PDB file of C-alpha atoms in Angstrom:
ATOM      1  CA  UNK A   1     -55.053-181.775 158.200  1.00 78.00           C
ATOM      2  CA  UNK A   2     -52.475-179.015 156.853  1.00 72.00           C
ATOM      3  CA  UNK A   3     -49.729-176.766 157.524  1.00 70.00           C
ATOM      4  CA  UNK A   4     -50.629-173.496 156.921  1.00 70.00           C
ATOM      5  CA  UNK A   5     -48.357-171.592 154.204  1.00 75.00           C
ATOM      6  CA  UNK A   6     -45.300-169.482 155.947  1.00 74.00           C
ATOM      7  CA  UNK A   7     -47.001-166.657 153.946  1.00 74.00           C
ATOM      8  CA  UNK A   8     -50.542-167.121 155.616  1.00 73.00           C
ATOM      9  CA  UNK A   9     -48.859-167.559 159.416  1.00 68.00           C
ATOM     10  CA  UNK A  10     -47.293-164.445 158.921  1.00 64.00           C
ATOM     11  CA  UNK A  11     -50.195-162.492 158.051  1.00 66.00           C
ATOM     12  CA  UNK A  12     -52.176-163.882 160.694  1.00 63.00           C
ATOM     13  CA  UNK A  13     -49.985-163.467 162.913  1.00 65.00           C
ATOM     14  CA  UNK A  14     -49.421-159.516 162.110  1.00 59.00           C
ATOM     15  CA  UNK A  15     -53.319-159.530 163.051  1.00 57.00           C
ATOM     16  CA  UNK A  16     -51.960-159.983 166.604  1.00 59.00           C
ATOM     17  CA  UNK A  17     -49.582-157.196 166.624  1.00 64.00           C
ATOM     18  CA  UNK A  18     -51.832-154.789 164.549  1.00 72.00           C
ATOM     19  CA  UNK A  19     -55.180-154.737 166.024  1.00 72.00           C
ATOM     20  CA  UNK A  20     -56.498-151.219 164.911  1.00 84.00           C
ATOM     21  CA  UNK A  21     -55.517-148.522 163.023  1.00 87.00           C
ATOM     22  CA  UNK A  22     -54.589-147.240 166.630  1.00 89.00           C
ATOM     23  CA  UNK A  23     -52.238-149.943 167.218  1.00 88.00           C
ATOM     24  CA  UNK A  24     -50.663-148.808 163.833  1.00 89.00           C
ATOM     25  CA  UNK A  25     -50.518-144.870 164.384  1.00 93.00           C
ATOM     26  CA  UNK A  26     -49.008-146.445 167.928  1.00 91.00           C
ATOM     27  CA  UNK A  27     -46.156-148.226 166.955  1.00 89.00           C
ATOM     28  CA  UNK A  28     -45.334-145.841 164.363  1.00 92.00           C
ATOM     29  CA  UNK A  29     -45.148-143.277 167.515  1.00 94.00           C
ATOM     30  CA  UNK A  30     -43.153-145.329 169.683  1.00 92.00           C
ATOM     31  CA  UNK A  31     -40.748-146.016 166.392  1.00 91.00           C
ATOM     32  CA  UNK A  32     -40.381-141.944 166.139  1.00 94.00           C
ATOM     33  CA  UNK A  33     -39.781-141.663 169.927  1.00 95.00           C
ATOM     34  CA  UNK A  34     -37.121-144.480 170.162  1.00 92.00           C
ATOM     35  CA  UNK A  35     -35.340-142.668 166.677  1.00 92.00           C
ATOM     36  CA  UNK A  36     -34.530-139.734 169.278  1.00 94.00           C
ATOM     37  CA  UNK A  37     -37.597-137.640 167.642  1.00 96.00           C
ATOM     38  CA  UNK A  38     -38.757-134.625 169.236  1.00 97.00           C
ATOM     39  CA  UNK A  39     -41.049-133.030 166.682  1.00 98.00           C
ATOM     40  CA  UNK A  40     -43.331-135.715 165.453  1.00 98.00           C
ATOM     41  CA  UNK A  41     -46.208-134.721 162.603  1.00 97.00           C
ATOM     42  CA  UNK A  42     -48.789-137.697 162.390  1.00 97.00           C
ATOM     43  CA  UNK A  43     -51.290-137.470 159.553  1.00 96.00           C
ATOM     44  CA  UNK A  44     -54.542-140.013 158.884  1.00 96.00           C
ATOM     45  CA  UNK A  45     -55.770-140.095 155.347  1.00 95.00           C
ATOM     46  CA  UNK A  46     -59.501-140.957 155.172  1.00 94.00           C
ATOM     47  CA  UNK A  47     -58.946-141.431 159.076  1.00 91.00           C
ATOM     48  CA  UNK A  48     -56.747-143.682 158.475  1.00 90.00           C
ATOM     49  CA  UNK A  49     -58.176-146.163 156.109  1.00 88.00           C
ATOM     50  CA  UNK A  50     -55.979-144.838 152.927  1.00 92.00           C
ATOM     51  CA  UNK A  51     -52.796-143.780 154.753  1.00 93.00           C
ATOM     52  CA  UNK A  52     -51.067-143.385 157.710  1.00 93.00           C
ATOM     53  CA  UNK A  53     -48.357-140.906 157.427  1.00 94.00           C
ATOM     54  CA  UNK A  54     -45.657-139.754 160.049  1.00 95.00           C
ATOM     55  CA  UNK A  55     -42.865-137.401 159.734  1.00 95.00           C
ATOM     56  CA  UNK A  56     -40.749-136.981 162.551  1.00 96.00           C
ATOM     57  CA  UNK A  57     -36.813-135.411 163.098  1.00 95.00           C
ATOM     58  CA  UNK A  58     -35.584-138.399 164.486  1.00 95.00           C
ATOM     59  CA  UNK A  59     -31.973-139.876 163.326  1.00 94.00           C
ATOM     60  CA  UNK A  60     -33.183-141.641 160.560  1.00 94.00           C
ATOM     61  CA  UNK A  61     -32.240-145.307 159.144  1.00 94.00           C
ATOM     62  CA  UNK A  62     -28.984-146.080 158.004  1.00 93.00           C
ATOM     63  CA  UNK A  63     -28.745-147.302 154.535  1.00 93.00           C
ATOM     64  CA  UNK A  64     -27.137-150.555 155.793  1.00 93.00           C
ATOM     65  CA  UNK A  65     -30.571-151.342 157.480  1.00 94.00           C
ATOM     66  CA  UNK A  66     -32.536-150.611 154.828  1.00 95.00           C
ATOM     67  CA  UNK A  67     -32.709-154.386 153.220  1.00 95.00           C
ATOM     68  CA  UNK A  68     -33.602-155.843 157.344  1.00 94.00           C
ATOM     69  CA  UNK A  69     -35.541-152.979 158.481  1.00 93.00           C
ATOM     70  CA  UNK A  70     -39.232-154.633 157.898  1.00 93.00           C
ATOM     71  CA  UNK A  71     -38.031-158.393 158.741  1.00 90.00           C
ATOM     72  CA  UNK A  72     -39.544-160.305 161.318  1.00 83.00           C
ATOM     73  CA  UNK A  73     -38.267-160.222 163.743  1.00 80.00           C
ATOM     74  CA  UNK A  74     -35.060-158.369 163.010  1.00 80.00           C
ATOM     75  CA  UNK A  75     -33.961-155.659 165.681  1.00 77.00           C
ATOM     76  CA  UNK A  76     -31.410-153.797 166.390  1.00 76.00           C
ATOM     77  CA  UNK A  77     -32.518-153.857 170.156  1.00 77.00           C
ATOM     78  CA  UNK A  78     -31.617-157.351 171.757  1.00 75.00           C
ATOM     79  CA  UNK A  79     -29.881-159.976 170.419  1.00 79.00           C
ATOM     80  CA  UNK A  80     -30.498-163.018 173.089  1.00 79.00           C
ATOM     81  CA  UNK A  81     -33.563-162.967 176.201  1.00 80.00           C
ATOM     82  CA  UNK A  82     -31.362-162.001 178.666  1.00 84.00           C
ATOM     83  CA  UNK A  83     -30.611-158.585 176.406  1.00 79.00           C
ATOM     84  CA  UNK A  84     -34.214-157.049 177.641  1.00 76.00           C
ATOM     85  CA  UNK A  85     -33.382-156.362 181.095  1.00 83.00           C
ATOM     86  CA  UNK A  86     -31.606-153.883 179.812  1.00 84.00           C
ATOM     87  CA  UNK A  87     -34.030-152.168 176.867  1.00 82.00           C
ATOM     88  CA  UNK A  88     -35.137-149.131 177.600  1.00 83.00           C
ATOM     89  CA  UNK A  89     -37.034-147.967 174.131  1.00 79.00           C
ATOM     90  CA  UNK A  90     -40.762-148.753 173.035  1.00 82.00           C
ATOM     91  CA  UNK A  91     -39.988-151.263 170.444  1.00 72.00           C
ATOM     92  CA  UNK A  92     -37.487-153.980 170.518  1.00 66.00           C
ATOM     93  CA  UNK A  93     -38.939-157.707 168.976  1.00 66.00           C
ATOM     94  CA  UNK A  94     -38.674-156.568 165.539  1.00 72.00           C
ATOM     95  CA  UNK A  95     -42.628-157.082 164.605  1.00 78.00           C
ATOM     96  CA  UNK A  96     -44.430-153.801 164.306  1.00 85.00           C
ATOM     97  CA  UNK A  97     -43.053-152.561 160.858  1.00 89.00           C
ATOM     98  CA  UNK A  98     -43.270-156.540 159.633  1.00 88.00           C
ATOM     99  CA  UNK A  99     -47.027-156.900 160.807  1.00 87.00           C
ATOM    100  CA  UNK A 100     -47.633-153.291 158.935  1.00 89.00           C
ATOM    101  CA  UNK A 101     -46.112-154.566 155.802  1.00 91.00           C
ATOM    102  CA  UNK A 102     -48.348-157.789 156.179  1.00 87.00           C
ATOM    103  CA  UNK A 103     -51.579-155.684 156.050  1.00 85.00           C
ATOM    104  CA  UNK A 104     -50.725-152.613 153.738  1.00 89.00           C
ATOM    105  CA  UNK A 105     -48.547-151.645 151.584  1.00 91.00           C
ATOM    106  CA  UNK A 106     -45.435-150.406 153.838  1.00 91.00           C
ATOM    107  CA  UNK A 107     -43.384-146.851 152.152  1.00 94.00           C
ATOM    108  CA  UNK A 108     -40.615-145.348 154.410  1.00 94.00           C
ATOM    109  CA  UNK A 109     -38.606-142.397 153.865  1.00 94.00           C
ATOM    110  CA  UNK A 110     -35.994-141.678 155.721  1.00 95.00           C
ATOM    111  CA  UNK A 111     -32.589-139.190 155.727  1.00 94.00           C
ATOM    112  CA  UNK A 112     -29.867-138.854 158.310  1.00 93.00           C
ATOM    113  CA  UNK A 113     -27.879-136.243 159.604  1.00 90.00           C
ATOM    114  CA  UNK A 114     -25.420-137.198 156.824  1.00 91.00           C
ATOM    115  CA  UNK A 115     -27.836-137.349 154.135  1.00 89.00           C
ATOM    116  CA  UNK A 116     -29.856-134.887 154.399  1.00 88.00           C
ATOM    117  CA  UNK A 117     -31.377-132.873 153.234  1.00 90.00           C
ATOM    118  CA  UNK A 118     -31.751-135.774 150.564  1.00 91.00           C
ATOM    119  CA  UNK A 119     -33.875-138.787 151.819  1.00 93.00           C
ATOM    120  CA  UNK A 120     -34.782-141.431 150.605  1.00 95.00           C
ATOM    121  CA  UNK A 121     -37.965-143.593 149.704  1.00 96.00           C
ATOM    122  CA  UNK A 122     -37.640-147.166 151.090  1.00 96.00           C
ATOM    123  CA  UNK A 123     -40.558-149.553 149.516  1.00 97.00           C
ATOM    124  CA  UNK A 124     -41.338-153.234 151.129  1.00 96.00           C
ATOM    125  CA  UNK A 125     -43.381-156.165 149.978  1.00 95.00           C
ATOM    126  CA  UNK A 126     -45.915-157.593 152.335  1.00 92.00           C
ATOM    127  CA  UNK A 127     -43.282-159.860 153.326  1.00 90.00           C
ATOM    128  CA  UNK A 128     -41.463-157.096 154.698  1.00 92.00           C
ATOM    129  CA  UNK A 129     -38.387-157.692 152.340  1.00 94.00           C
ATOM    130  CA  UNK A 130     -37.010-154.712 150.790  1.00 96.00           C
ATOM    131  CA  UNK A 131     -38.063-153.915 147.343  1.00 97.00           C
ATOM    132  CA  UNK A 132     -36.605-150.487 146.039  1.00 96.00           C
ATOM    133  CA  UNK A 133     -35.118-147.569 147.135  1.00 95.00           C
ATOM    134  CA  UNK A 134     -35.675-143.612 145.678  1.00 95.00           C
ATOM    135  CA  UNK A 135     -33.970-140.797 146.387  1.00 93.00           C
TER     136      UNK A 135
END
């Protein structure tokens, strides 16, 4: 017998989170409605197969969460168990964006009020660690 590589777990693993292409377009929803968004545009390439785009007019990521954003596991939500009692958005463990960047190729773009109307494109590796940025 063998471990299995931390790269392998985490893949499998995203299988768990990310059932469907509905369980995609669905956590991508819930991540525009916890931004504040109240126009949301959601767009399926191919239904879905190719891409899975959604707009929304949310307030954005700040640029100091760009490098954490798509970590396991990372969330700006709780910070200890006894934290959830008191969450009151859709997402909050930090694995939806990190199980989409496990099984595609995750591209965010993003502005804030203080940016825009400049955004920017935020590119992540299927480990969910940051890559690049665009403007």
């Amino acid at each position: 017998m063998q471990a299995i590589d931390k790269d392998t777990v985490h893949r499998l693993c995203s299988g768990q989170v990310i059932v469907s292409l509905s369980t995609a377009v669905k956590e991508l929803l819930e991540n525009s409605l916890d931004s504040g968004a109240t126009v949301i545009d959601i767009k399926l390439k191919d239904s879905g197969l190719t891409s899975i785009s959604v707009s929304d007019n949310g307030y954005g990521i700040k640029e100091l969460d760009y490098e954490t954003l798509c970590r396991k596991h990372w969330t700006s939500k709780i910070s200890c168990f006894e934290d959830l009692e008191g969450v009151n958005t859709f997402g909050f463990r930090g694995e939806a964006l990190s199980s989409l960047c496990a099984v595609s190729k995750a591209v965010v773009t993003t502005a804030t009020e203080e940016t825009a109307p400049v955004g920017m494109k935020l590119e992540y590796d299927h480990n969910g660690e940051f890559v690049r940025k665009t403007p």
